[in-house]
mmCIF file of C-alpha atoms in Angstrom:
data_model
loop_
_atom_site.group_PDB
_atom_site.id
_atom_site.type_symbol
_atom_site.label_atom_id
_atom_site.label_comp_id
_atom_site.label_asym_id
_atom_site.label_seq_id
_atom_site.Cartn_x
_atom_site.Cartn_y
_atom_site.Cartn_z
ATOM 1 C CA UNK A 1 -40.080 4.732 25.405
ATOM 2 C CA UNK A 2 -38.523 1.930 27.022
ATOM 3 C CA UNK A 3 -34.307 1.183 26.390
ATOM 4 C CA UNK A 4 -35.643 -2.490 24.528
ATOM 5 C CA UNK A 5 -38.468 -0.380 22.461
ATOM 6 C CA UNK A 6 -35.493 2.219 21.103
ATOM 7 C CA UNK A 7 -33.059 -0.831 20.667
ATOM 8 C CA UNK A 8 -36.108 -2.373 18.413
ATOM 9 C CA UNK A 9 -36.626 1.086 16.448
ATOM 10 C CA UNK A 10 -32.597 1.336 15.683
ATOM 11 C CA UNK A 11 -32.910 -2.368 14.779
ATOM 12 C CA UNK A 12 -35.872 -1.913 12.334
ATOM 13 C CA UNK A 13 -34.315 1.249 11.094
ATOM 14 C CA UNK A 14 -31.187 -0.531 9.862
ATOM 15 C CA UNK A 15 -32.122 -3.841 9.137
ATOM 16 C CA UNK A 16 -28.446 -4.605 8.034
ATOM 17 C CA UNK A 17 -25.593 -5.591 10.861
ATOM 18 C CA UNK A 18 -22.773 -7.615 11.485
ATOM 19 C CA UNK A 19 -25.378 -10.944 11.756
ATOM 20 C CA UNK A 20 -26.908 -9.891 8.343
ATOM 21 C CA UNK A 21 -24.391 -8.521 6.205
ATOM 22 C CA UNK A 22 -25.237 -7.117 2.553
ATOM 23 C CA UNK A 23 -23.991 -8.483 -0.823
ATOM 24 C CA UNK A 24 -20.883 -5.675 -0.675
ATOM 25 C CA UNK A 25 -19.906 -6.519 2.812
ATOM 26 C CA UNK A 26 -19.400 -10.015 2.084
ATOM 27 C CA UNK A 27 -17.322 -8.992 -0.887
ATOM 28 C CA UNK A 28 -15.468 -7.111 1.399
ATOM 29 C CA UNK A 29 -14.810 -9.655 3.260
ATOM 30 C CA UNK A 30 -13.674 -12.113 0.542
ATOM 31 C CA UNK A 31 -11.553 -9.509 -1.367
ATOM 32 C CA UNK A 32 -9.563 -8.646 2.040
ATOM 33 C CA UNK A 33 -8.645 -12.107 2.877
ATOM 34 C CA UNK A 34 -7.587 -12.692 -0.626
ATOM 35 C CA UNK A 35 -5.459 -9.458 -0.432
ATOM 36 C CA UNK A 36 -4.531 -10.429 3.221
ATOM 37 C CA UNK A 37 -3.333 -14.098 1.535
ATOM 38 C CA UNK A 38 -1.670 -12.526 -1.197
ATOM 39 C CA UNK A 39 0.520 -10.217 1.300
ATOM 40 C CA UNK A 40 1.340 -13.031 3.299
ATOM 41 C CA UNK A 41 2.913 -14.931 0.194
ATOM 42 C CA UNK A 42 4.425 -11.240 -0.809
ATOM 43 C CA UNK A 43 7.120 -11.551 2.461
ATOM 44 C CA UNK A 44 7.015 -14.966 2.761
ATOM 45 C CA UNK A 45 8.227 -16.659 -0.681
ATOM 46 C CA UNK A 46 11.870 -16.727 -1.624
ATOM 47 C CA UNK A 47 11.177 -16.366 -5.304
ATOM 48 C CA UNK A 48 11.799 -12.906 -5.814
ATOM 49 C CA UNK A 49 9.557 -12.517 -9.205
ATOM 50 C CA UNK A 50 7.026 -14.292 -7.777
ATOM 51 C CA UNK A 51 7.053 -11.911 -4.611
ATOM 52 C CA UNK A 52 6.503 -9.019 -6.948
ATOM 53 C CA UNK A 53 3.715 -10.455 -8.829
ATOM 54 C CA UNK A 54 1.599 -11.475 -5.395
ATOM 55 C CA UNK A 55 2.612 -7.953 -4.624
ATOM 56 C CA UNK A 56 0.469 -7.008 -7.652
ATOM 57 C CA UNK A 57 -2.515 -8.983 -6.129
ATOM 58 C CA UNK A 58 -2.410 -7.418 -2.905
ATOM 59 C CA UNK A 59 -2.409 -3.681 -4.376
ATOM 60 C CA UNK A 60 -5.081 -4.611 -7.152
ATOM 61 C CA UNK A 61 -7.094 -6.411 -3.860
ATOM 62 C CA UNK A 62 -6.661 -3.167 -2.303
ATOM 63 C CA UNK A 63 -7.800 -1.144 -5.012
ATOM 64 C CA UNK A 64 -11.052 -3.255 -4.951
ATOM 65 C CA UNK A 65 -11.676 -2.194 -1.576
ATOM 66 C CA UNK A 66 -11.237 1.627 -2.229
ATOM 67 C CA UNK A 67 -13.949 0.768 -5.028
ATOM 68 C CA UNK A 68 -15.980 -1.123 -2.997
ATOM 69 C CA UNK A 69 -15.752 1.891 0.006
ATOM 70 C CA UNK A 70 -17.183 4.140 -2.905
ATOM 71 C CA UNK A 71 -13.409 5.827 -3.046
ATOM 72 C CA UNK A 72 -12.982 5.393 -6.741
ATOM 73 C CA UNK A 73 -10.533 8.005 -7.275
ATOM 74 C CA UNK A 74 -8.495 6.728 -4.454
ATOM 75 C CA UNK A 75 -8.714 2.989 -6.127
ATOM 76 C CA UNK A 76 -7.462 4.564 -9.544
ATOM 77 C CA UNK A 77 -4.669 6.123 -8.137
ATOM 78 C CA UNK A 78 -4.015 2.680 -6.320
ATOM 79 C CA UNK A 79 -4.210 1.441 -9.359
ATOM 80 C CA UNK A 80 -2.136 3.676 -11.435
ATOM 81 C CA UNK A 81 0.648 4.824 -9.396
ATOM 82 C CA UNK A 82 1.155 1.473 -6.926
ATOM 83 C CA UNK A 83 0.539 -1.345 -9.570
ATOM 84 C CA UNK A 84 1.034 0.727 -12.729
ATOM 85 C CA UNK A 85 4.536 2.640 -11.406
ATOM 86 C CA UNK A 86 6.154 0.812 -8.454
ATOM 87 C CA UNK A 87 5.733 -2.541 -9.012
ATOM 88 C CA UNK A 88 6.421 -1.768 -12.241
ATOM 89 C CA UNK A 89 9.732 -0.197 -10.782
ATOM 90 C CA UNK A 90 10.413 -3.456 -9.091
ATOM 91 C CA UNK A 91 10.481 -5.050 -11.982
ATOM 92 C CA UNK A 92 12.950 -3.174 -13.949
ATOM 93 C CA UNK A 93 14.969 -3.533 -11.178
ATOM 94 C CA UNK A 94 14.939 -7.205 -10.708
ATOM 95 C CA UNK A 95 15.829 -7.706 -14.719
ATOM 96 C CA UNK A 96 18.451 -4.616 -14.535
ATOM 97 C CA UNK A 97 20.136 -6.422 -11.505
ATOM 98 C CA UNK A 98 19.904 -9.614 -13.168
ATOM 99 C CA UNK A 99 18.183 -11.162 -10.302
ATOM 100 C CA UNK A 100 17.562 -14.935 -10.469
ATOM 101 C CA UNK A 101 14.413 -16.340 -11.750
ATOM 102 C CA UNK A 102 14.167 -19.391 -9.474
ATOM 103 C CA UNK A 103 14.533 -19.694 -5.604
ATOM 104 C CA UNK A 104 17.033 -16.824 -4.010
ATOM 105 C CA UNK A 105 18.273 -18.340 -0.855
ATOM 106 C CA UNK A 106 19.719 -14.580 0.013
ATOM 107 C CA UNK A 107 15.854 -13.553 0.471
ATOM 108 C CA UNK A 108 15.780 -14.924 4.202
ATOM 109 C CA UNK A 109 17.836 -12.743 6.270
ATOM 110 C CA UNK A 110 17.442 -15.142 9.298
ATOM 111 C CA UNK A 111 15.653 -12.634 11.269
ATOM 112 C CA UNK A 112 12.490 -14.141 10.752
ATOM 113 C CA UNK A 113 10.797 -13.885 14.278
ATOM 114 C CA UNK A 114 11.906 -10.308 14.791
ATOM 115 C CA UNK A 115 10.183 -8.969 11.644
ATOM 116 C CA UNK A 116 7.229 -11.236 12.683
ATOM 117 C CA UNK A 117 7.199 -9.575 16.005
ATOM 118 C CA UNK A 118 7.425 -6.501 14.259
ATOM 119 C CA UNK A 119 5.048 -6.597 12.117
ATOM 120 C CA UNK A 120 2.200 -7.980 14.228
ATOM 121 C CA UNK A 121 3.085 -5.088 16.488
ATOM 122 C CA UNK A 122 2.256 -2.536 13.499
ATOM 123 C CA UNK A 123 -0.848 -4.558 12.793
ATOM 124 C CA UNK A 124 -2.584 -4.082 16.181
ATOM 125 C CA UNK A 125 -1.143 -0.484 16.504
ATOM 126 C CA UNK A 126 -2.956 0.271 12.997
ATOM 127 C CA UNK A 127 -6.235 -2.064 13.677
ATOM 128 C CA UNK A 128 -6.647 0.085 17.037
ATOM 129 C CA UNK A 129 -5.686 3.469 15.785
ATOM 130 C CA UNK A 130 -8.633 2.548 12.918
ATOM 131 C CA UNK A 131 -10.966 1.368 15.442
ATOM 132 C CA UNK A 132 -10.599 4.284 17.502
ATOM 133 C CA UNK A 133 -11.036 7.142 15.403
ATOM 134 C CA UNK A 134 -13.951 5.358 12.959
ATOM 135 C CA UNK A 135 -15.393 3.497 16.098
ATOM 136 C CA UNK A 136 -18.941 5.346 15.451
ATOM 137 C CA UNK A 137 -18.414 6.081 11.955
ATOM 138 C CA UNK A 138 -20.806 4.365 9.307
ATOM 139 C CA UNK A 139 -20.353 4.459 5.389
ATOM 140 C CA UNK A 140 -23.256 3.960 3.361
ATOM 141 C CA UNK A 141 -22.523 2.028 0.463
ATOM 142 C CA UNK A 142 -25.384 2.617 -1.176
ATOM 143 C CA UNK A 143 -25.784 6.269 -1.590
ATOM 144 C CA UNK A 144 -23.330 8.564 -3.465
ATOM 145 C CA UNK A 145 -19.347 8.316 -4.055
ATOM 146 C CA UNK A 146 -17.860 9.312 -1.127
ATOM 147 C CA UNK A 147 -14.340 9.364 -2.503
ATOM 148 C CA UNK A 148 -14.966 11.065 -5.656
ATOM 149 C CA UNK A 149 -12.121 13.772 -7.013
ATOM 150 C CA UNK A 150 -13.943 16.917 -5.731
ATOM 151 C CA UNK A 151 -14.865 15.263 -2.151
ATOM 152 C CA UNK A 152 -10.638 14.085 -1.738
ATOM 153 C CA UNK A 153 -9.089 17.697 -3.805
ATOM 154 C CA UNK A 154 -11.287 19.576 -1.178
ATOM 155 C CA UNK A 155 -10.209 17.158 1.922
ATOM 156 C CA UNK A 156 -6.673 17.108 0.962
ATOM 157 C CA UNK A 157 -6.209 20.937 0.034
ATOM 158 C CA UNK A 158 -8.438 22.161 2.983
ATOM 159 C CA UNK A 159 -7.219 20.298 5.846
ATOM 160 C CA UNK A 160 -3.629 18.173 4.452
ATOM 161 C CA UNK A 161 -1.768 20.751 2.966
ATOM 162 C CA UNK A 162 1.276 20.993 5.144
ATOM 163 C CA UNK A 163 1.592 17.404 4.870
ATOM 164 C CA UNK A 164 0.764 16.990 1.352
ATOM 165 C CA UNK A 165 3.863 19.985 0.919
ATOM 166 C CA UNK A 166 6.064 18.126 2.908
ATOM 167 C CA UNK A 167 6.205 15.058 1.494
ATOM 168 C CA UNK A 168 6.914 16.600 -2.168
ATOM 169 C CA UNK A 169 9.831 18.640 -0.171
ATOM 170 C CA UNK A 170 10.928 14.776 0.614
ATOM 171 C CA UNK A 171 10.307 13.510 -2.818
ATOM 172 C CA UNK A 172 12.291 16.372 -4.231
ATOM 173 C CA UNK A 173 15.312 15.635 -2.119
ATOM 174 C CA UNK A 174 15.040 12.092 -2.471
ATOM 175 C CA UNK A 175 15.418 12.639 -5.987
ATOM 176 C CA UNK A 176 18.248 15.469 -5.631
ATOM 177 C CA UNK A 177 20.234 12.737 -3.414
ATOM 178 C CA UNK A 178 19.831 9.839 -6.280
ATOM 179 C CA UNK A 179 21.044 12.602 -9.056
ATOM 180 C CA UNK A 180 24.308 12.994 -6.623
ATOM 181 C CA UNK A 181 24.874 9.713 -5.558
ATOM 182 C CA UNK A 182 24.466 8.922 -9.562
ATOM 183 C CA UNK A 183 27.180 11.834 -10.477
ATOM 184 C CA UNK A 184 29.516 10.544 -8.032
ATOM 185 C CA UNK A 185 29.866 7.152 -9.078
ATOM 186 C CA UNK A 186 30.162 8.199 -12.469
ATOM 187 C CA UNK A 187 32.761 10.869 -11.635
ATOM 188 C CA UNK A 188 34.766 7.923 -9.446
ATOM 189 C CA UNK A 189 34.372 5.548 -12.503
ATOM 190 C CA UNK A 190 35.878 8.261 -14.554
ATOM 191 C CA UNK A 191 38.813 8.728 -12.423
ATOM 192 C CA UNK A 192 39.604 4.641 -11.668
ATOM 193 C CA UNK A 193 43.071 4.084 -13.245
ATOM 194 C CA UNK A 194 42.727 1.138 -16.083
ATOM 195 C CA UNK A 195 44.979 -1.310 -15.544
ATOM 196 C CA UNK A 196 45.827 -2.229 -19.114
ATOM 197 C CA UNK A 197 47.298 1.638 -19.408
ATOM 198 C CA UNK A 198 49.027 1.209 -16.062
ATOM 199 C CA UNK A 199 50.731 -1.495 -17.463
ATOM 200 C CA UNK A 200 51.578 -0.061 -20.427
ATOM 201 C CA UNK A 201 53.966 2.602 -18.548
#
């Protein structure tokens, strides 16, 4: 069998490529450069509400993708612990801090180029690390879940534990630093002379 009678058989074996993409590849498509738009706006606007609400589009866009890879359970927890928990978070935080509603001319640092630079930097070093490990790596859309519970619980507790472990040894002291930092203000607050009393003597 000739090289051009093999290319032919691959060809007529997968009918579907980059020049004839399916109905879920083109959504694909679509939903990333809506989440990729979204993002944008995220660092870009000086509204500071506004920044957390595109934020919201660009996790829910992401979840979409998970969904549309056939990784539901990774979409829900998208889902659930991104836009259900830390924007969320954000939130409370802008209203606790009595941020402004309107335009925040604080929100541009001035070092504009250098987190551009940055940032398109961590772009290509992500898009090639991607490339490079999934270069030969095919999902079929249309068969089973791929990302179902089981499939990830087995993945994560077969082959990440040690990670998985060491980032809830990070969370924990992340959280053991906040409850200190939090005691010591308090306990500094506590001790602050009032001046209405120092006056008094």
């Amino acid at each position: 069998m000739t090289l051009a009678a093999a290319t032919a058989a691959v060809a007529a074996a997968d009918p579907h490529g980059f020049l004839s993409p399916t109905g879920v590849e083109i959504a694909f498509l679509l939903v990333g450069l809506v989440t990729l738009g979204a993002a944008l706006v995220t660092v870009t606007t000086r509204q500071l509400v506004h920044a957390a609400l595109w934020l919201v589009v660009a996790l829910g866009g992401l979840a979409v993708e998970y969904l549309l890879l056939t990784a539901e359970f990774i979409a829900w927890v998208q889902v659930l612990i991104y836009v259900g928990s830390v924007v969320v978070l954000l939130l409370f935080g802008l209203m606790l801090t009595k941020a402004p509603i309107g335009r925040s001319p604080d929100a541009d640092s001035g070092n504009r180029w250098a987190a551009l630079t940055v940032a398109v930097a961590a772009a290509v070093a992500l898009v090639w690390v991607v490339v490079d490990a999934f270069r030969t790596t095919w999902i079929d859309l249309n068969g089973p879940a791929a990302g179902t519970t089981e499939v990830t619980g087995a993945s994560l507790f077969r082959h990440w534990v040690l990670p998985f472990e060491a980032l809830s040894v990070l969370l924990l002291a992340a959280l053991v630093g906040a409850i200190v930092l939090s005691r010591k203000d308090k306990a500094d607050a506590a001790a602050a002379p009032v001046p209405g009393k120092e006056g008094a003597r």
